[in-house]
Short mmCIF file of C-alpha atoms in Angstrom, two decimals:
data_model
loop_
_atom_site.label_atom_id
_atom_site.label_comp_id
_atom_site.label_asym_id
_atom_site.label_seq_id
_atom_site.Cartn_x
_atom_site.Cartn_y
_atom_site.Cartn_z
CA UNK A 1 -6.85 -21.06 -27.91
CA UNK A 2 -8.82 -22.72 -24.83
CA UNK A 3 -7.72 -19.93 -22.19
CA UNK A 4 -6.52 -16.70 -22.29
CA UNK A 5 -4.96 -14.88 -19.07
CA UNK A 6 -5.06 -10.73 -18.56
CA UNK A 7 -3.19 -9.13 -16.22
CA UNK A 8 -3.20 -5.80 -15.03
CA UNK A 9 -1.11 -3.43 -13.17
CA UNK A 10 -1.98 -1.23 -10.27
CA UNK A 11 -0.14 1.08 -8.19
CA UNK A 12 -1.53 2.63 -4.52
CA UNK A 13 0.22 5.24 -2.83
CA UNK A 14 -0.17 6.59 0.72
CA UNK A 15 3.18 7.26 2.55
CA UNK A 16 4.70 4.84 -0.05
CA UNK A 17 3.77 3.70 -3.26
CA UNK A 18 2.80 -0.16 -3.96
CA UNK A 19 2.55 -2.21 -6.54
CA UNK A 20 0.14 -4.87 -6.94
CA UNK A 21 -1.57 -7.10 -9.92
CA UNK A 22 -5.07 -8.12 -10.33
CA UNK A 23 -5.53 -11.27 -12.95
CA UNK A 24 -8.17 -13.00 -14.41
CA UNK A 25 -8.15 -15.83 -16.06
CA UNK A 26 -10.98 -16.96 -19.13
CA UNK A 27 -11.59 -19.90 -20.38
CA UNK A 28 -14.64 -21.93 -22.00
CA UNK A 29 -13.55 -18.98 -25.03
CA UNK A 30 -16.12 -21.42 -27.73
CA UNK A 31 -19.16 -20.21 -25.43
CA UNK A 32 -21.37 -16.71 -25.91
CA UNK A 33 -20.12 -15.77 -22.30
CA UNK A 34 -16.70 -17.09 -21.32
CA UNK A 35 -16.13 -18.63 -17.68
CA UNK A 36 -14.07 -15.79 -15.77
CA UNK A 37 -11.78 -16.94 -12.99
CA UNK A 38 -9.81 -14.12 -10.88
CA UNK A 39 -6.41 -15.41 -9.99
CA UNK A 40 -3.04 -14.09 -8.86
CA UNK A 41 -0.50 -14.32 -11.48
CA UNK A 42 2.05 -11.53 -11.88
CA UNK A 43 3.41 -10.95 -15.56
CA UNK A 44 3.64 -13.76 -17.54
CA UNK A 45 6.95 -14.97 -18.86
CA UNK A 46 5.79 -18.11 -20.48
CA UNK A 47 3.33 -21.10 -20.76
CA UNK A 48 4.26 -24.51 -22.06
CA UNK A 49 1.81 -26.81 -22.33
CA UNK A 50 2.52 -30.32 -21.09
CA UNK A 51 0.22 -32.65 -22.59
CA UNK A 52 -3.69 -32.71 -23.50
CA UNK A 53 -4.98 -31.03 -20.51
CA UNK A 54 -2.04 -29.56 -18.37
CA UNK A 55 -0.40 -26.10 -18.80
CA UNK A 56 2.51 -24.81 -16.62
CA UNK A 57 2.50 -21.21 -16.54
CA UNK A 58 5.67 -19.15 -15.57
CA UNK A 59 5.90 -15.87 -14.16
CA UNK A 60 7.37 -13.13 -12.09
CA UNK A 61 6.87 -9.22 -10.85
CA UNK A 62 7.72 -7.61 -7.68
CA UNK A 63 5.36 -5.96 -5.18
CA UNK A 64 5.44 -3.88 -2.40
CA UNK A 65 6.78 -0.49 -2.21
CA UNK A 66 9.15 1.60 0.28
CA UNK A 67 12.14 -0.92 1.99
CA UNK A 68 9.12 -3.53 1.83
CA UNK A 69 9.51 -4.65 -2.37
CA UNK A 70 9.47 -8.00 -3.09
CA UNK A 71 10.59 -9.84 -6.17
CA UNK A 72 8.84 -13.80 -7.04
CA UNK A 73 9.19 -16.65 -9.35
CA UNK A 74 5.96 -18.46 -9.82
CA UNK A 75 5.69 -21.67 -11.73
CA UNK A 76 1.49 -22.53 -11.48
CA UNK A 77 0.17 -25.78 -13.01
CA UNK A 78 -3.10 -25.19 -15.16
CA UNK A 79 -5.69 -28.10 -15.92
CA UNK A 80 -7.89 -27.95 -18.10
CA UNK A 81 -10.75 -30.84 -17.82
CA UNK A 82 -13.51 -30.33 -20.42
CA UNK A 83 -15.82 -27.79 -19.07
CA UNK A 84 -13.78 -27.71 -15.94
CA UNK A 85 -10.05 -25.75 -14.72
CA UNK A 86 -8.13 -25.94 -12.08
CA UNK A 87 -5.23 -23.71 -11.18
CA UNK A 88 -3.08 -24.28 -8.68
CA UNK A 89 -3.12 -22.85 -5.17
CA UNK A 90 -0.07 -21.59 -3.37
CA UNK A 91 1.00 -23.75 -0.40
CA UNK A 92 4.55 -22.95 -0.09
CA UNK A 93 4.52 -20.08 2.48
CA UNK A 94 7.83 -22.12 3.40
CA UNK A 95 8.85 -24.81 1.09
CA UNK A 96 11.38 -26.46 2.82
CA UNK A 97 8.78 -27.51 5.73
CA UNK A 98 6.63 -29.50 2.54
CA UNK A 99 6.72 -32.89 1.39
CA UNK A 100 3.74 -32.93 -0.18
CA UNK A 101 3.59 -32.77 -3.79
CA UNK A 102 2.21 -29.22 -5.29
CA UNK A 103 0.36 -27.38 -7.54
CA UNK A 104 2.45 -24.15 -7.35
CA UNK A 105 5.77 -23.29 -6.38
CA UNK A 106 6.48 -19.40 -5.47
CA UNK A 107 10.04 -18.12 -4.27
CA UNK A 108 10.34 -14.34 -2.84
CA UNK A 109 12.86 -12.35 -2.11
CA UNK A 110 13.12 -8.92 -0.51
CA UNK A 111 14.80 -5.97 -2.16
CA UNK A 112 17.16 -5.80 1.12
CA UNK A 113 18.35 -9.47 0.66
CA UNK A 114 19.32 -8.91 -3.20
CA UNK A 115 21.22 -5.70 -3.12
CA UNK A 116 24.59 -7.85 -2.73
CA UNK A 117 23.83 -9.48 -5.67
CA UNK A 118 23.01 -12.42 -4.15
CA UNK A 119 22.09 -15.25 -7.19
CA UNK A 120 17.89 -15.64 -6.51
CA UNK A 121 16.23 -17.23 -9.19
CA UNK A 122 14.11 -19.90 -10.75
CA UNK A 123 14.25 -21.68 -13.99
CA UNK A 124 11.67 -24.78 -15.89
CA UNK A 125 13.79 -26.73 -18.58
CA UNK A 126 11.00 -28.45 -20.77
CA UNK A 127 13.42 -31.36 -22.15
CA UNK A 128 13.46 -32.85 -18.36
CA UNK A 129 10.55 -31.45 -16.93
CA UNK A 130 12.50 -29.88 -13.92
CA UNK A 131 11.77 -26.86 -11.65
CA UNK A 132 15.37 -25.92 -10.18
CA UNK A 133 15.25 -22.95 -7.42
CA UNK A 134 17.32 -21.01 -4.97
CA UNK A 135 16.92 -18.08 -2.78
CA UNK A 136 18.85 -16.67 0.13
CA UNK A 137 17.19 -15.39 3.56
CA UNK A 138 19.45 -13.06 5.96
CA UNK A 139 18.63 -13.83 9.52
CA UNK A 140 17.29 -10.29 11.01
CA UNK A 141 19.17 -11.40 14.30
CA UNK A 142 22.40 -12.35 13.44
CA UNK A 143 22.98 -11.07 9.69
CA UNK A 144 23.99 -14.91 8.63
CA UNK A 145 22.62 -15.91 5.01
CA UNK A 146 21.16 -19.40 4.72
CA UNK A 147 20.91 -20.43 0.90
CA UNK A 148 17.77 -22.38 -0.09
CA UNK A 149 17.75 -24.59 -2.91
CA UNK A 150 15.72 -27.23 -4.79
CA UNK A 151 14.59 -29.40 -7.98
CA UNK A 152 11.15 -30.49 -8.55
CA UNK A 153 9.78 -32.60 -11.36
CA UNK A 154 6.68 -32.30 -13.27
CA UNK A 155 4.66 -35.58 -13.44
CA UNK A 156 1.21 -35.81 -14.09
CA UNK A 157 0.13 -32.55 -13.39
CA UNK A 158 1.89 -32.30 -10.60
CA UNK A 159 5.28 -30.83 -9.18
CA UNK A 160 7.56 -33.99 -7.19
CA UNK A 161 9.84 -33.32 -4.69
CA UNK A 162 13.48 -34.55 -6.06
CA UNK A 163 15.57 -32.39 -3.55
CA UNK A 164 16.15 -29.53 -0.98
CA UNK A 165 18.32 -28.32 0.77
CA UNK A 166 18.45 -25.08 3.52
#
């Protein structure tokens, strides 16, 4: 009951089709006119809220069209501070060049790289608190795979490094 998130669907075509998702999120709900933030969440899968005033919100969608479709995993921190939100920003164009701690954490994968079956995924468990990830890239070059992986931990509103490896 203090925010509610709608999503919507779009689709442009030209030579190819693409998908794409607007969001916005509202909050403040108690007040005459709610406070409107756009954001960019795809579809939401779930939200779990973490303690008084921090929400972690999971979700996933592709976009793209033509050979150019990509799939994500999103897991976005939410806090919620009276009057006040903030929602966390994506930083992890790579995330194996980061140390930092963050806000957001965002794997993609092309259509091309996952039509081996190659295992690309992300998963929260709420018992530990623990973001685990991996992805595979395909070197354009060469063809070679490298396998990314990782586990983060939530910790006051925040996602900690634990590991990495790629």
């Amino acid at each position: 009951n203090r925010f509610k998130i709608f999503i919507f669907k779009g689709e442009s075509c030209g030579a190819n089709c693409h998908t794409f998702y607007n969001s916005f999120l509202h909050f403040n709900l108690d007040k005459k006119y709610p406070t409107v933030v756009e954001t960019n969440f795809f579809p939401i899968d779930k939200i779990i809220q973490m303690d008084e005033s921090n929400y972690i919100v999971l979700h996933s969608g592709y976009d793209g069209g033509g050979i150019y479709s990509e799939e994500h995993y999103v897991a976005t921190i939410i806090t919620l501070n009276k009057n006040k939100i903030k929602i966390g920003k994506f930083s992890l164009s790579n995330m194996h060049q980061s140390n930092k701690n963050e806000t957001e954490i965002q794997i993609t994968a092309r259509q091309s790289e996952l039509e081996d079956g190659t295992p690309f995924g992300m998963k929260f468990n709420p018992q530990n608190k623990m973001v685990e990830y991996q992805y595979f890239i395909t070197n354009q070059n060469t063809g070679d795979k490298r396998r990314y992986s990782g586990k983060l931990i939530y910790e006051n509103g925040i996602f900690r490094w634990l590991s990495k490896s790629g």
